[in-house]
Amino acid sequence: MTAVAFVVFCVAVLAAGRGIASGAMGEVLRVRFGGDAQHTRVVVDLDRTARGQVIQSGDDGRVVVSLAGVIPERGLTGAGMGLVRGWRVAGAGAASRVELDLATSAEIERRFLLPPGDGIAHYRYVIDLKATGRAPTSPPGRPEPRVPSRPAERPLIFIDAGHGGHDPGASGAESRESAVTLAAALALKQELERTGRYRVRLTRESDAYVALYRRVAIARQADADLFISLHADAGADPATRGASVYTLSEQGAGRAVREFTRGENWHRSLNLPGRDPSVDRILLDMTQRATQNRSAQLARTLLGELESADHPMLRRSHRDAGLAVLLAPDVPAVLLEMGFITNPEDERLLNDGRARRRLMRAVAEGIDRYFREPAGALQMASTGGASGQP
């Protein structure tokens, strides 16, 4: 544990003890989810310790847990994931009611409170749910489970067609990179929308120039769940060919944090408490690390699907760099070099409609696998970001 984290830990424990002694109320900060349709973890982040009591265990399609000693600053609500269709947190006197509308029959497998520690400065009340395979039943005289106020939103995917406008990118014998990437982005959008599981937006839909930092900003402003930038590589040797996937390097991660904390109110866009700059900086670092982990996971799934589709690959196909389009601290992002536009065979494949659709189908399948296999990472329901710890 670093010295800063140790100090934060001590301050949090001392503050919690004083709060309990004085009867002061704590706050519910946010709710996060992780897992799948068999096992789902719900994490309620708290700024103070709380005592939990199960009100409804899931038999009637809802799980309700009362948390004594903490209240939400305002009513919180949102879409869930896995076994949870929707959720809300409401104040109930000196307690909060965490209400989970279930997507299918489930029960509480375990629940526990985690104190601050390991670089995390707040308490976490964890509820683990598991599918039961039973049909939900309503007790006599009780109404059927109510439908959440808004349906669970599908993940939002931003596709960035590299270059455009006065920046045509690399040139091949017969094509420009900006045209190749736009055609690929439109094809990928079509493949993803065909599944009915995603919302898809493009950073550009024509031969227009969009500044690099603007591409990242519009994805963050829209609470994107994933950002993929499409490019065509170039090299001095025309024999060099094959695809590769870039994720953010460690140096780039440091640059991202510096860029992000340059403004005075940077903590607000991550929904951080904003009360202690050192604590917010630790939480930002945690968010950045979790985002890097998710980006690396996405890169692995994409590379696996591309290899399965027999798409030509560079020998070292997973690379890292401090590229501007990868700098968002809270949106998993990768840059896909689809092939070398300076290689005759790669250029032919990138400009062939059938080959392009086959490539984008493999990319779509990689994205699909990424969302089906979250590998235990936790999605922040209130912000669309992620955290890899409970």
Coordinates of C-alpha atoms in Angstrom, one line a residue:
M1 CA 0.0 0.0 0.0
T2 CA 1.4 3.4 -0.9
A3 CA 1.9 6.1 1.7
V4 CA -0.9 8.2 0.1
A5 CA -3.3 5.2 0.1
F6 CA -2.4 4.5 3.7
V7 CA -3.1 8.1 4.8
V8 CA -6.5 8.0 2.9
F9 CA -7.3 4.7 4.6
C10 CA -6.6 6.1 8.0
V11 CA -8.6 9.3 7.4
A12 CA -11.5 7.3 6.0
V13 CA -11.6 5.0 9.1
L14 CA -11.3 7.9 11.5
A15 CA -14.0 9.9 9.7
A16 CA -16.3 6.8 9.7
G17 CA -15.8 6.4 13.4
R18 CA -16.6 10.0 14.2
G19 CA -19.6 9.9 12.0
I20 CA -21.0 6.9 13.8
A21 CA -20.3 8.4 17.2
S22 CA -22.1 11.7 16.3
G23 CA -25.0 10.0 14.5
A24 CA -24.1 11.8 11.2
M25 CA -25.5 10.2 8.0
G26 CA -23.3 8.9 5.2
E27 CA -24.1 8.9 1.5
V28 CA -24.6 6.4 -1.2
L29 CA -22.1 7.4 -3.9
R30 CA -22.9 5.2 -6.9
V31 CA -23.9 1.6 -7.9
R32 CA -21.8 -0.7 -10.1
F33 CA -22.4 -4.0 -11.7
G34 CA -20.3 -6.9 -13.1
G35 CA -20.9 -10.5 -14.2
D36 CA -23.4 -12.2 -16.5
A37 CA -26.8 -13.8 -16.6
Q38 CA -25.7 -16.5 -14.2
H39 CA -23.8 -14.6 -11.6
T40 CA -24.1 -10.8 -11.1
R41 CA -22.2 -8.7 -8.6
V42 CA -23.8 -5.5 -7.3
V43 CA -21.5 -3.0 -5.6
V44 CA -22.9 0.0 -3.7
D45 CA -20.2 2.5 -3.0
L46 CA -20.6 4.3 0.3
D47 CA -18.7 7.1 2.0
R48 CA -19.4 5.6 5.4
T49 CA -20.1 2.2 6.9
A50 CA -23.6 0.8 6.8
R51 CA -25.6 -2.1 8.1
G52 CA -27.6 -4.1 5.6
Q53 CA -30.9 -6.0 5.9
V54 CA -32.7 -8.0 3.3
I55 CA -36.2 -6.9 2.7
Q56 CA -37.0 -8.9 -0.4
S57 CA -34.8 -11.8 -1.5
G58 CA -35.8 -12.1 -5.1
D59 CA -38.6 -14.6 -5.1
D60 CA -41.1 -12.0 -6.4
G61 CA -38.7 -10.7 -9.1
R62 CA -37.1 -8.0 -6.9
V63 CA -34.3 -7.8 -4.5
V64 CA -34.5 -5.0 -1.9
V65 CA -31.8 -4.4 0.7
S66 CA -32.0 -1.7 3.4
L67 CA -28.7 0.1 4.3
A68 CA -29.0 1.8 7.7
G69 CA -26.8 4.8 8.3
V70 CA -26.5 6.1 4.7
I71 CA -28.9 7.9 2.4
P72 CA -28.5 9.0 -1.3
E73 CA -27.9 12.7 -1.9
R74 CA -30.7 12.3 -4.5
G75 CA -32.7 9.5 -6.0
L76 CA -30.5 7.3 -8.0
T77 CA -31.7 5.0 -10.8
G78 CA -30.5 3.3 -13.9
A79 CA -30.2 0.2 -16.0
G80 CA -28.5 -2.9 -14.7
M81 CA -26.7 -5.7 -16.3
G82 CA -26.7 -9.5 -16.1
L83 CA -29.4 -10.6 -13.7
V84 CA -30.5 -7.1 -12.9
R85 CA -32.8 -5.3 -15.4
G86 CA -33.0 -2.0 -13.6
W87 CA -32.2 -0.5 -10.2
R88 CA -32.9 2.5 -7.9
V89 CA -31.8 3.8 -4.6
A90 CA -34.1 5.9 -2.5
G91 CA -33.9 7.3 1.0
A92 CA -36.1 5.7 3.7
G93 CA -35.7 7.7 6.9
A94 CA -32.2 7.0 8.3
A95 CA -31.5 4.4 5.7
S96 CA -31.5 3.7 2.0
R97 CA -33.5 1.1 0.0
V98 CA -31.5 -0.5 -2.8
E99 CA -34.1 -1.9 -5.1
L100 CA -33.1 -4.3 -7.9
D101 CA -35.6 -5.4 -10.6
L102 CA -34.5 -8.8 -11.8
A103 CA -34.3 -9.8 -15.5
T104 CA -34.8 -13.4 -14.5
S105 CA -35.2 -15.5 -11.3
A106 CA -32.3 -15.0 -8.9
E107 CA -31.4 -15.1 -5.3
I108 CA -28.8 -13.5 -3.0
E109 CA -25.8 -15.8 -2.9
R110 CA -23.8 -13.7 -0.4
R111 CA -23.5 -10.1 0.8
F112 CA -20.8 -8.3 2.7
L113 CA -19.3 -4.9 3.5
L114 CA -15.7 -4.1 2.4
P115 CA -13.9 -1.3 4.3
P116 CA -11.6 1.2 2.6
G117 CA -8.2 -0.4 1.7
D118 CA -5.9 -1.4 -1.1
G119 CA -6.0 2.1 -2.5
I120 CA -9.8 2.4 -2.4
A121 CA -10.9 5.2 -0.1
H122 CA -14.6 4.3 0.4
Y123 CA -16.8 1.5 1.7
R124 CA -18.4 -1.0 -0.6
Y125 CA -21.5 -3.0 0.1
V126 CA -21.4 -6.1 -2.1
I127 CA -24.5 -8.2 -3.1
D128 CA -23.8 -11.3 -5.1
L129 CA -26.7 -12.7 -7.1
K130 CA -27.0 -16.1 -8.7
A131 CA -29.6 -17.4 -11.2
T132 CA -32.0 -20.0 -9.7
G133 CA -33.8 -21.3 -12.8
R134 CA -37.1 -20.9 -11.0
A135 CA -39.9 -18.8 -12.3
P136 CA -40.5 -15.7 -10.1
T137 CA -43.5 -16.0 -7.8
S138 CA -45.6 -13.2 -6.3
P139 CA -46.8 -13.7 -2.7
P140 CA -50.6 -13.7 -2.2
G141 CA -52.0 -10.2 -2.2
R142 CA -48.8 -8.7 -3.6
P143 CA -48.7 -7.1 -7.1
E144 CA -46.6 -8.4 -9.9
P145 CA -43.0 -7.0 -10.0
R146 CA -43.1 -3.5 -11.4
V147 CA -41.2 -2.7 -14.6
P148 CA -38.4 -0.2 -14.2
S149 CA -39.1 3.3 -15.2
R150 CA -36.9 3.0 -18.3
P151 CA -35.6 -0.2 -20.0
A152 CA -32.0 -1.3 -19.7
E153 CA -30.0 0.5 -22.3
R154 CA -27.9 -1.4 -24.8
P155 CA -24.2 -0.7 -24.7
L156 CA -23.2 2.4 -26.8
I157 CA -20.3 1.8 -29.2
F158 CA -18.4 4.6 -30.9
I159 CA -16.7 3.8 -34.1
D160 CA -14.0 6.3 -35.2
A161 CA -13.1 6.3 -38.9
G162 CA -9.5 7.6 -38.9
H163 CA -8.5 10.8 -40.7
G164 CA -10.9 12.6 -43.1
G165 CA -11.2 16.0 -44.7
H166 CA -7.9 17.8 -45.1
D167 CA -6.2 14.8 -43.4
P168 CA -6.4 11.9 -45.9
G169 CA -4.0 9.7 -44.0
A170 CA -1.7 7.2 -45.7
S171 CA -1.9 6.5 -49.4
G172 CA -1.8 3.3 -51.3
A173 CA -1.4 2.7 -55.0
E174 CA -5.2 3.2 -55.6
S175 CA -6.7 4.5 -52.4
R176 CA -6.5 6.9 -49.4
E177 CA -6.7 5.8 -45.8
S178 CA -9.6 8.2 -45.0
A179 CA -11.9 6.6 -47.6
V180 CA -10.9 3.0 -46.5
T181 CA -11.6 3.7 -42.8
L182 CA -15.0 5.4 -43.5
A183 CA -16.1 2.4 -45.6
A184 CA -15.0 0.0 -42.9
A185 CA -16.7 2.1 -40.1
L186 CA -20.0 2.0 -42.0
A187 CA -19.7 -1.7 -42.5
L188 CA -19.0 -2.3 -38.8
K189 CA -21.9 -0.2 -37.8
Q190 CA -24.2 -2.3 -40.0
E191 CA -22.8 -5.5 -38.5
L192 CA -23.3 -4.4 -34.9
E193 CA -26.8 -2.9 -35.5
R194 CA -27.8 -6.2 -37.2
T195 CA -27.5 -8.0 -33.8
G196 CA -30.0 -5.6 -32.1
R197 CA -27.7 -5.6 -29.0
Y198 CA -26.0 -2.3 -29.4
R199 CA -26.4 1.4 -30.0
V200 CA -23.8 2.6 -32.5
R201 CA -22.5 6.0 -33.4
L202 CA -19.7 7.3 -35.7
T203 CA -17.3 10.1 -35.0
R204 CA -17.7 11.1 -38.7
E205 CA -20.1 9.9 -41.4
S206 CA -18.6 11.7 -44.4
D207 CA -15.2 12.9 -45.6
A208 CA -15.0 15.4 -42.9
Y209 CA -12.2 16.3 -40.5
V210 CA -12.8 15.8 -36.8
A211 CA -10.0 16.8 -34.3
L212 CA -8.5 13.9 -32.4
Y213 CA -9.4 15.2 -29.0
R214 CA -12.9 16.1 -30.2
R215 CA -13.4 12.4 -31.2
V216 CA -12.6 11.3 -27.6
A217 CA -14.7 14.1 -26.1
I218 CA -17.9 13.3 -28.0
A219 CA -17.6 9.6 -27.0
R220 CA -17.2 10.5 -23.3
Q221 CA -20.0 13.1 -23.4
A222 CA -22.3 10.4 -24.7
D223 CA -21.2 7.9 -22.0
A224 CA -19.9 5.5 -24.5
D225 CA -19.2 1.9 -23.3
L226 CA -16.5 1.3 -26.0
F227 CA -14.5 3.2 -28.5
I228 CA -12.8 1.7 -31.5
S229 CA -10.7 3.7 -34.0
L230 CA -10.2 2.2 -37.5
H231 CA -7.0 2.9 -39.5
A232 CA -4.9 1.5 -42.3
D233 CA -1.2 1.2 -41.6
A234 CA 1.7 2.3 -43.9
G235 CA 5.3 1.2 -44.2
A236 CA 8.4 1.8 -46.2
D237 CA 8.6 -1.9 -47.2
P238 CA 5.7 -2.8 -49.5
A239 CA 6.1 -6.5 -48.4
T240 CA 5.0 -5.6 -44.8
R241 CA 1.4 -6.5 -44.2
G242 CA -1.1 -7.6 -41.5
A243 CA -3.4 -6.2 -38.9
S244 CA -2.6 -5.0 -35.4
V245 CA -4.4 -3.6 -32.4
Y246 CA -3.1 -0.8 -30.2
T247 CA -4.0 0.0 -26.6
L248 CA -2.8 2.8 -24.4
S249 CA 0.8 2.6 -23.1
E250 CA 1.8 3.4 -19.6
Q251 CA 3.3 6.6 -20.7
G252 CA 0.1 7.4 -22.5
A253 CA -1.9 6.7 -19.3
G254 CA 0.2 9.2 -17.4
R255 CA -0.4 11.7 -20.2
A256 CA -4.1 11.0 -20.1
V257 CA -4.3 11.7 -16.3
R258 CA -2.3 15.0 -16.8
E259 CA -4.6 16.1 -19.6
F260 CA -7.7 15.1 -17.7
T261 CA -6.8 16.9 -14.4
R262 CA -5.8 20.1 -16.1
G263 CA -9.3 21.7 -15.6
E264 CA -10.6 22.8 -12.2
N265 CA -13.7 20.7 -12.1
W266 CA -12.3 17.5 -13.7
H267 CA -13.7 15.3 -10.9
R268 CA -17.3 16.1 -11.9
S269 CA -17.2 14.4 -15.3
L270 CA -16.3 11.1 -13.5
N271 CA -18.9 11.6 -10.8
L272 CA -16.2 11.7 -8.1
P273 CA -17.0 13.1 -4.7
G274 CA -14.9 16.3 -5.3
R275 CA -14.3 16.8 -1.6
D276 CA -10.6 15.8 -1.3
P277 CA -8.3 16.2 -4.3
S278 CA -5.9 13.5 -3.2
V279 CA -8.8 11.0 -2.8
D280 CA -10.2 12.0 -6.2
R281 CA -6.8 11.5 -7.8
I282 CA -6.5 8.0 -6.4
L283 CA -10.0 7.2 -7.7
L284 CA -9.1 8.6 -11.1
D285 CA -5.9 6.4 -11.2
M286 CA -8.0 3.4 -10.3
T287 CA -10.5 4.2 -13.1
Q288 CA -7.6 4.6 -15.5
R289 CA -6.1 1.3 -14.6
A290 CA -9.5 -0.5 -14.8
T291 CA -10.1 1.1 -18.3
Q292 CA -6.7 -0.1 -19.5
N293 CA -7.5 -3.6 -18.3
R294 CA -10.8 -3.6 -20.2
S295 CA -9.1 -2.2 -23.3
A296 CA -6.5 -5.0 -23.2
Q297 CA -9.3 -7.5 -22.8
L298 CA -11.1 -6.0 -25.9
A299 CA -7.8 -6.2 -27.8
R300 CA -7.4 -9.8 -27.0
T301 CA -10.9 -10.8 -28.1
L302 CA -10.5 -8.8 -31.3
L303 CA -7.2 -10.4 -32.2
G304 CA -8.6 -13.9 -31.5
E305 CA -11.6 -13.3 -33.8
L306 CA -9.3 -11.8 -36.6
E307 CA -7.0 -14.8 -36.4
S308 CA -10.0 -17.2 -36.5
A309 CA -11.2 -15.5 -39.6
D310 CA -7.7 -16.0 -41.2
H311 CA -7.1 -12.3 -41.6
P312 CA -3.4 -11.5 -42.1
M313 CA -1.8 -10.4 -38.9
L314 CA 1.5 -8.7 -37.9
R315 CA 3.9 -10.9 -36.0
R316 CA 3.5 -8.7 -32.9
S317 CA -0.1 -7.9 -33.3
H318 CA -0.9 -6.4 -29.9
R319 CA 0.9 -3.1 -29.4
D320 CA 0.7 0.0 -27.2
A321 CA 1.2 3.7 -27.8
G322 CA 0.1 7.0 -26.4
L323 CA -2.3 7.8 -29.2
A324 CA -4.7 10.7 -28.7
V325 CA -7.8 8.6 -29.5
L326 CA -6.9 6.2 -26.6
L327 CA -6.6 8.8 -23.9
A328 CA -10.1 8.7 -22.3
P329 CA -9.6 7.6 -18.7
D330 CA -13.1 6.0 -18.4
V331 CA -13.9 4.5 -21.9
P332 CA -12.3 1.3 -23.0
A333 CA -10.6 2.0 -26.3
V334 CA -8.5 0.3 -29.0
L335 CA -7.1 1.4 -32.4
L336 CA -7.3 -1.3 -35.1
E337 CA -4.8 -1.1 -37.9
M338 CA -6.7 -3.2 -40.4
G339 CA -3.7 -3.8 -42.7
F340 CA -1.1 -2.0 -44.6
I341 CA -2.4 0.2 -47.4
T342 CA 1.1 0.3 -48.8
N343 CA 1.0 -3.5 -49.3
P344 CA -0.8 -4.4 -52.6
E345 CA -2.6 -7.5 -51.2
D346 CA -3.7 -5.7 -48.0
E347 CA -4.9 -2.7 -50.1
R348 CA -6.9 -5.0 -52.3
L349 CA -8.6 -6.6 -49.3
L350 CA -9.4 -3.2 -47.7
N351 CA -11.1 -2.0 -50.9
D352 CA -13.0 -5.2 -51.7
G353 CA -16.5 -5.0 -50.4
R354 CA -16.9 -8.7 -49.6
A355 CA -13.5 -8.9 -47.8
R356 CA -14.2 -5.7 -45.9
R357 CA -17.6 -7.1 -44.7
R358 CA -15.9 -10.4 -43.6
L359 CA -13.3 -8.4 -41.7
M360 CA -15.8 -6.2 -40.0
R361 CA -17.9 -9.3 -39.1
A362 CA -14.9 -10.6 -37.3
V363 CA -14.5 -7.3 -35.4
A364 CA -18.2 -7.3 -34.5
E365 CA -17.9 -10.9 -33.2
G366 CA -14.9 -9.8 -31.1
I367 CA -16.9 -6.9 -29.6
D368 CA -19.8 -9.2 -29.0
R369 CA -17.5 -11.6 -27.1
Y370 CA -16.1 -8.8 -25.1
F371 CA -19.5 -7.9 -23.8
R372 CA -20.5 -11.5 -23.2
E373 CA -17.3 -12.3 -21.3
P374 CA -16.7 -9.4 -18.9
A375 CA -14.0 -11.4 -17.0
G376 CA -15.2 -10.1 -13.7
A377 CA -14.7 -6.5 -14.5
L378 CA -17.2 -4.1 -13.0
Q379 CA -19.2 -1.5 -15.0
M380 CA -20.0 1.7 -13.4
A381 CA -23.8 2.1 -13.8
S382 CA -23.9 5.7 -13.0
T383 CA -21.2 6.9 -15.4
G384 CA -20.6 4.2 -18.0
G385 CA -17.0 3.8 -16.8
A386 CA -15.5 0.7 -15.2
S387 CA -13.7 -0.5 -12.2
G388 CA -11.9 -3.7 -11.9
Q389 CA -12.3 -4.0 -8.1
P390 CA -15.3 -4.5 -5.8

